[in-house]
Structures are given as C-alpha cells and as structure tokens.
Amino acid sequence: MTDQHPALSLRGLAKRFDTKVAVAGVDLAVPTGSFYGLLGPNGAGKTTTLSMAVGLLRPDAGEARVLGYDVWADPVRAKSLLGVMPDGVRLFDRLSGAELLAYHGLLRGMDPAVVDQRAAELLDVLALSDAGRTLVVDYSAGMKKKIGLACALLHGPRLLVLDEPFEAVDPVSAALIRDILHRYVGGGGTVIFSSHVMEVVERLCSHVAILAEGRIKQVGTLAEVRGDRSLEDVFVEVVGGRTATGEELSWLSR
Amino acid sequence: MAVPVTVPERPARRVSPWHFVRLKLRVLGNNFRGQTWRVALFVLGLLFGLWFAAVGFFLLAAPGLAGESRYALMIAAFGGGVLTLGWLLLPLVFFGVDETLDPARFALLPLSRRTLVTGLLAAALVSVPALATAITAAGLVVTAGALGGWAAALAGALGVVLGLLVCLAGARAITSAFATMLRSRRVRDLAAVLLAVLAALLGPLQLLVLAAVRQTDWDRLDGVARVVGWTPFGAPWTAGVDVAEGRAGAAVVKLLIAVATLGVLLLWWSRSLESAMVGTASSGPARTPRGVAGGAVAQLFPRAVGWTRRDRFGALVARECRYWWRDARRRANLITVAVVGVFVPLMVNLGGPAFLSEGGAAFEQATADSSPALVSLTMIFVGALASVTLANQFGFDGSSYAANLVAGVPGRVELRARMAAFSIYVVPMLVVIAVALAVVLGRPEWLGVMGGALFAAYGCGLAINAFVSVLGAYSLPESSNPFAMNSGAGFTKGLLTLVSMVGSAVVAVPFVVAAALLGDVWLWLALPVGLAYGGGAALLGAYMAGDTLDHRQPELLAAVTPRR
Ligand SMILES: Nc1ncnc2c1ncn2[C@@H]1O[C@H](COP(=O)(O)OP(=O)(O)OP(=O)(O)O)[C@@H](O)[C@H]1O
Ligand SMILES: [Mg+2]
C-alpha cells in the first residue's frame, strides 16, 4: 500500500530558533525511486529541514511523511523504513567500526547472523576493514562519514536521508559511495541528500531542489531545473551570489 | 610565485589577562541569551553561593568581631585549610571544573604559555565558587584587622588573595593532570587508583572537622593548627593573624611559601595544559579493544553481558557497558561512587570523632552503638548515591544519542537497558560494600537488613533518576577533560543530585522504620522485601519515565547536544 505514496513528503515544515527563522515552510515530495539532491548555500536550512523530516528535531509547524507514515504521529513505522546519516552529530564513537555496525543492526531488530554478514561486507566494500578494532573516535573525518553511511545502509531501508555524504571524502571513496547509492536506487530505493558539490548532484540526481533562506526556491527534475545551463549557474542565480571585485581583502596579497 | 615571507611583526597590542576575563564574561552572557531558565538557575546558584559565603565570612570573622584572639590562628588555619582542600578535591570528586574557556580552543593562537596560564587563571576568578571563597576569606582580613590594625589587615588581604589563587590554580592543575593521566593508556589505571585515594581523603578530612568540633582539648588542637599554618594549605590564610600577634617575620615567610606554591602549581598546570591542547582530537581512552574473534555482534558484547539476548535490549546493554568502561568521564564517576560508598558508611557507623580521639577503646564502643536502623540509614545513603550517577546519563552521550532516536528505540527499553548495564558494574560493588561493613562491624547477622535497605534505595534511586535524566538533562562540554563542566552546570548538577538523593531516600525510608520497629523478624525479611521493593520501583520507574521519554526525545537530544 505504501507504493502510491511519495517516499518522503514534507508539507509546510517550519522551524524558528529564537528570532532566527531557519526553515520557513518547506513543501517537498520525493517520488519513490528518485535520487533527490537538496542544494543550498550555507545556513539555508538544509540540515534543519532534514532533521525535522527524520524525527530528530520537532518542527514548529507542518508534517513529514515517509511512504505515507507520519514521522511524528507514527514514528515506529516511519523510522523502520528510514536510513539516516545526520550531519554534525557524533556517532557512538567509542565503539570500533564493527561494534558500531552490530549495535545499529540490533537496534533495528535485525537477525544477528544477518548483521554479522552485512557488517563484514560493508566494512570490506568501504575499505574500513583495515581499521580493524580502531575506535571510531580515532577514524579520520572521511572514514567517519563512511562508517556513518554504512550504519544508515545496514538494515536495508526504503528511504535514505543523507546530510552532506560527500563532505571530507576522498575521490576514490566518493566514486565508491556514488556507485553504492546508484545500485541502491536501481534496486528500488530512494535517496535524498544535501550537498554543495554541483558536479556530484549533476551526475547523480534525477531531481533537485534548491533551498535558500529557509524556502524552496527551485524544484523539479534535474532537466527542468537546469534547462540548458549548468546547474552551478542556476544555483548562483537563484541564490543571488556575489563575486569578489578585487578591491576588498587587498591585504591578503603582499 | 613565491610568497614573501615576512617576519611576524610584534602584535600591535599585548594580550592581557583582562582580555580573558572579558572573553569569559562575554561567553557567559551569550550562554544566557534567550534562555530564561538558565538565567534563573544561575541566579539561584549565585544566591546559594552568597548564602554560604556569608556563613563562612562570619565564621572566619568571629574571632575578630568578638575580640577573642585565642582562637584566631586556629580558625584561620583550619578554615583556610578546609577551603583549600575543598578546592583540590571537590572538582575531582563531584563538581568538575568550569571550562567555559576550554584551553584547547586557544591551541592555534600565537599566545605564550605564560599569557595563556595567567589569562585562564584570571578568567577562573570569574565564577560563583571563586566569589564565594573570596567573600568567605574576607572574614580573615576582618579578624586580622580587628586584632592587629591596618598592617595585619594588609598582610591578611595579601594572604587571602594568594590563597584564593592557590585554590584556583590547584583545582586546575589537579584536574588537568588527572585528565591527562586518565587519557593515557599507560597510567590510566594508576590514575584511577590515585583518584580513589584522593577522594578517600575526604573521609579523614571530615573526621578531622568532626573531631575539631567535639574536641575539648584546645591546646592540642592549637598545636595542630600551628603546624597546618606552615603548610601550603594554611600558610596564605594565617599570615594576617601572625602579623596581628606580632610575628611579622613568620607572616613574610608564609606569604613566600604561598607564592612558591602558586608558582609550582602554575608550572604544573601549564605542563599538562599543553598535552591537553594537543590531545583534543581524541577524547578519552583510545585503546584499541583487544578482542574476541568472531563477527561484529560477538565483538560488541563484552563477556559480562554474554547472557543477554542478541536483540535491541541486548545491544543497548552491551553498548552502555562498553561506554562505562571506555569513556573517561563515566569511569571517573564510577570510581567516585566506589570510594565514597565505602568511606561514608564506615565513618558514620564507627562514630568517627570518638574513634579518632580515644583510639581503640572507642572502636568497641562505636560498633556497639551502631544499630539496624542506623546501618539501614547509611545503606540507603549508599544506594541513593550510587544511583545518582545516572542523573545525567543522557548528557554523557551528547549528540550521539541521535542514533537511538533515529532507530526509534522505545523509551522503556532504553531506560531498562541503561539501568541494567549500570547495575552490572554497581551491584557487585554494593554487595562488597555491604559485606565489608557487616564484617567490620562484626555483625554478619545484619547483612540481610543492610542488603534490603541498600537495594531498596538503589532501585528507588534508579526510578527517580530515570525521571531526572529525562527531564533535567544538560549538556556536557565535548572536551578532552573528563572533569570539564559548562559554567553554571555545577549548580544544576548539585541541585539535581540533591533532589534525586532526597527523593530516593524518602521512598526508601520505610526500611529504616521497619528496621527500628520490627526487631528480629526483619533481619530475615529485609533482604527479600528490599529486593522486591527496589526491583519493582526500578521497573515501574523505567515504565513511567519511558513514557515521558517517548514524548520528548527530540527535546532531550537538543538538551544534551553541546552548543559549539
Ligand atoms: N540549534 C540552533 N540554534 C539556533 N540557530 C540554529 C540552530 N541550528 C541551526 N540554526 C540556524 O538555522 C539556520 C539554518 O541552519 P542549517 O544548519 O539548517 O543550515 P544548512 O543549510 O545545513 O547549512 P550548511 O550548508 O552550512 O550545513 C542557520 O542560520 C543557523 O544559524
Ligand atoms: Mg548542514
């Protein structure tokens, strides 16, 4: 029955911190099977929006549904379909990579044997098995991103919500992650991720939304949004960028 | 193109301690922005501090106000000594140090070590405890002035300022030294033992105070006071009284002792500061776990929890167990429970003061004095104390709690698992304490009564702290120092601890009453009844608090996420 519903639908999501309106009413429908890119400048409200969509942050208004299940009214059903990699949140990093995966798997109610097998596979594919029993605190930034991704994938979710998955990841790993996500979408999964990297979004996404100042400024399939220009041009135009004139910061060159 | 290398010019303006003070005030102010309850807590803490300060002030000023020079030295030496010792031990054992200005944040700035240390010391002066200590110690200046005129008052003031600085520097030096040790793989366990020994010093200290109160042999005490006056603990505080009593030479030497102590402490602190600044990347014991062979799941479960099912509950228990051991902050807490839990019951039941003054003979007397009701009461204290460690259990996790939220862990399972994991460490400890006390008292037949009260209080404590941890959670700084606290959190912690300890004690009080009234039947009934009572309370607490937790998971996450 879940198939008539969009994988993720946000309606009128809004959040205000004290006086600062971080998200001012976001509507978004992420179709099942799509690869959705959420773009926006720093401070646009991407992290805030995604946090509200997955149940980490209580919205002031609006609703979020995962495959039809309300994240706030029916969290158990909604969350069981979700795989999440939040940004700016620590992992339980005093566990080793394998321990962390086992923890996540069992929390999701998976069978221990399946957890073992999938954890070994994920660690192998993401080139984390070499880290052995090193605690996750001592991983590099890129390795932390990768183990975070592994945790989100482990239970085979129907919808993946990733906040800046390509940040701090080396090109080889980035290519690997892209491949994994491609396979995942090809197999019927849905991905929504936030990013600043236009090339990645252009290469991967079927749909794009551009968020700025807490509002969706532009949304549609990649072709609709891009038209015949490059995505970067569209982004800069929508967001209203500026370029350095050469006058300011003259003290930087001696 | 080669970038021209310029010799860094001298900074246009020198960085003075005043900058650090202003920075601290600014950070404090910003923390309050839009957080009415924080302001309220701070004001409440300030009022408490001032109240204690006023009491202390009048105690220390009493000899001067009464014109009674006989006790002046004694009060200065003991009062000052207690202040210093408190500053050295309490941060380790309970309150932590205010790390509004985390030294690690200055790592990249071109500041000399000296500037940094004096700056941080100056900033440390801006805190409620420092203010309260200053006010209290001002009582000594009054005494010196009243007894010896302006010169004495001046010497006293100098001494008090030095004494306060020694306190602050000592607290910082000791906590950062221990933080370094707890982080290091090699000496970590040594550090744990040392910490235990230091915490154990609180016991004798209390004994001394009690003895001083009871002791009528003033001459002997006076002798002790004179000796304390020459140690770094008493030297700065007694200088004023010395001048008043005409020993100006002694006062000068004592001030020099204080200066030297301060110098050594600052040197020590700056050493460990450096390692703390470099070691920020990995906070906590970064030991590669030696391990069990086998799959991921087998690795997650420590041997002690091998019996749990391999499911959600089991995973939570296993992770919590790993964390109690691997997280330096949690470990420090466990050690404190162990030490205080052993010493307080011994002291109370052996009737400390009598024991100290009259030696062995009093021991017999004291063990005879003890009663089932009294041991029940002390056991209730121990049980409440052990469980209060969980009062901010989610704060330990910080933002990593998000993982449980995303996985949709039901509040009840979460809380039950946390109780179980903590109990795996604490229950054996409690049993040892009860048995040890029974043996020392020579009353093995009281073991049932003691165990009953202990587990009743512990179970009730778990229940109450489940609520406290869900409703009153606060964030801990993401610092490499397990003793670091956010400014003002010390008061919050004290308040929550008080609430939950009183709460647990009240709920367990029937056991004291039963022990007093029921007589011998109770010796047999207490243990089963206590286990059932405590276990039931804990389960009920997890059930009810779990419901509350289900309704405020995102709020809890926000509360424990450190603002960076
Ligand atoms: N806990 C908070 N308290 C106050 N303001 C916040 C909080 N979290 C976010 N904000 C504000 O909300 C706005 C949106 O932040 P958000 O983190 O969602 O941006 P973002 O799009 O993820 O940016 P980036 O690309 O830099 O990650 C920012 O202006 C930020 O200052
Ligand atoms: Mg973000």
PDB file of C-alpha atoms in Angstrom, chain A residues 94-105 123 133 135, chain B residues 289-290 292 296-301 319 322 326:
ATOM      1  CA  ARG A  94      33.869   4.738  21.442  1.00  0.00           C
ATOM      2  CA  LEU A  95      32.960   1.573  19.618  1.00  0.00           C
ATOM      3  CA  SER A  96      35.010   0.063  16.836  1.00  0.00           C
ATOM      4  CA  GLY A  97      33.575   0.063  13.331  1.00  0.00           C
ATOM      5  CA  ALA A  98      32.297  -3.487  13.578  1.00  0.00           C
ATOM      6  CA  GLU A  99      30.839  -2.937  17.034  1.00  0.00           C
ATOM      7  CA  LEU A 100      29.066   0.186  15.856  1.00  0.00           C
ATOM      8  CA  LEU A 101      27.510  -1.655  12.935  1.00  0.00           C
ATOM      9  CA  ALA A 102      26.422  -4.506  15.170  1.00  0.00           C
ATOM     10  CA  TYR A 103      24.844  -2.001  17.538  1.00  0.00           C
ATOM     11  CA  HIS A 104      22.908  -0.288  14.778  1.00  0.00           C
ATOM     12  CA  GLY A 105      21.806  -3.566  13.269  1.00  0.00           C
ATOM     13  CA  LEU A 123      33.352  -2.807   6.077  1.00  0.00           C
ATOM     14  CA  ARG A 133      39.415  -2.643  16.044  1.00  0.00           C
ATOM     15  CA  LEU A 135      37.700   3.034  17.799  1.00  0.00           C
TER      16      LEU A 135
ATOM     17  CA  PRO B 289      39.997  -3.072  22.083  1.00  0.00           C
ATOM     18  CA  ARG B 290      41.610  -6.428  22.356  1.00  0.00           C
ATOM     19  CA  VAL B 292      37.102 -11.614  20.783  1.00  0.00           C
ATOM     20  CA  ALA B 296      30.553  -7.918  14.558  1.00  0.00           C
ATOM     21  CA  VAL B 297      27.865  -8.905  17.019  1.00  0.00           C
ATOM     22  CA  ALA B 298      30.227 -11.070  19.040  1.00  0.00           C
ATOM     23  CA  GLN B 299      32.641  -8.147  19.251  1.00  0.00           C
ATOM     24  CA  LEU B 300      30.002  -5.776  20.544  1.00  0.00           C
ATOM     25  CA  PHE B 301      29.059  -7.916  23.530  1.00  0.00           C
ATOM     26  CA  ARG B 319      26.997  -0.583  24.322  1.00  0.00           C
ATOM     27  CA  ARG B 322      31.440  -0.647  26.833  1.00  0.00           C
ATOM     28  CA  ARG B 326      35.821   3.278  27.740  1.00  0.00           C
TER      29      ARG B 326
END
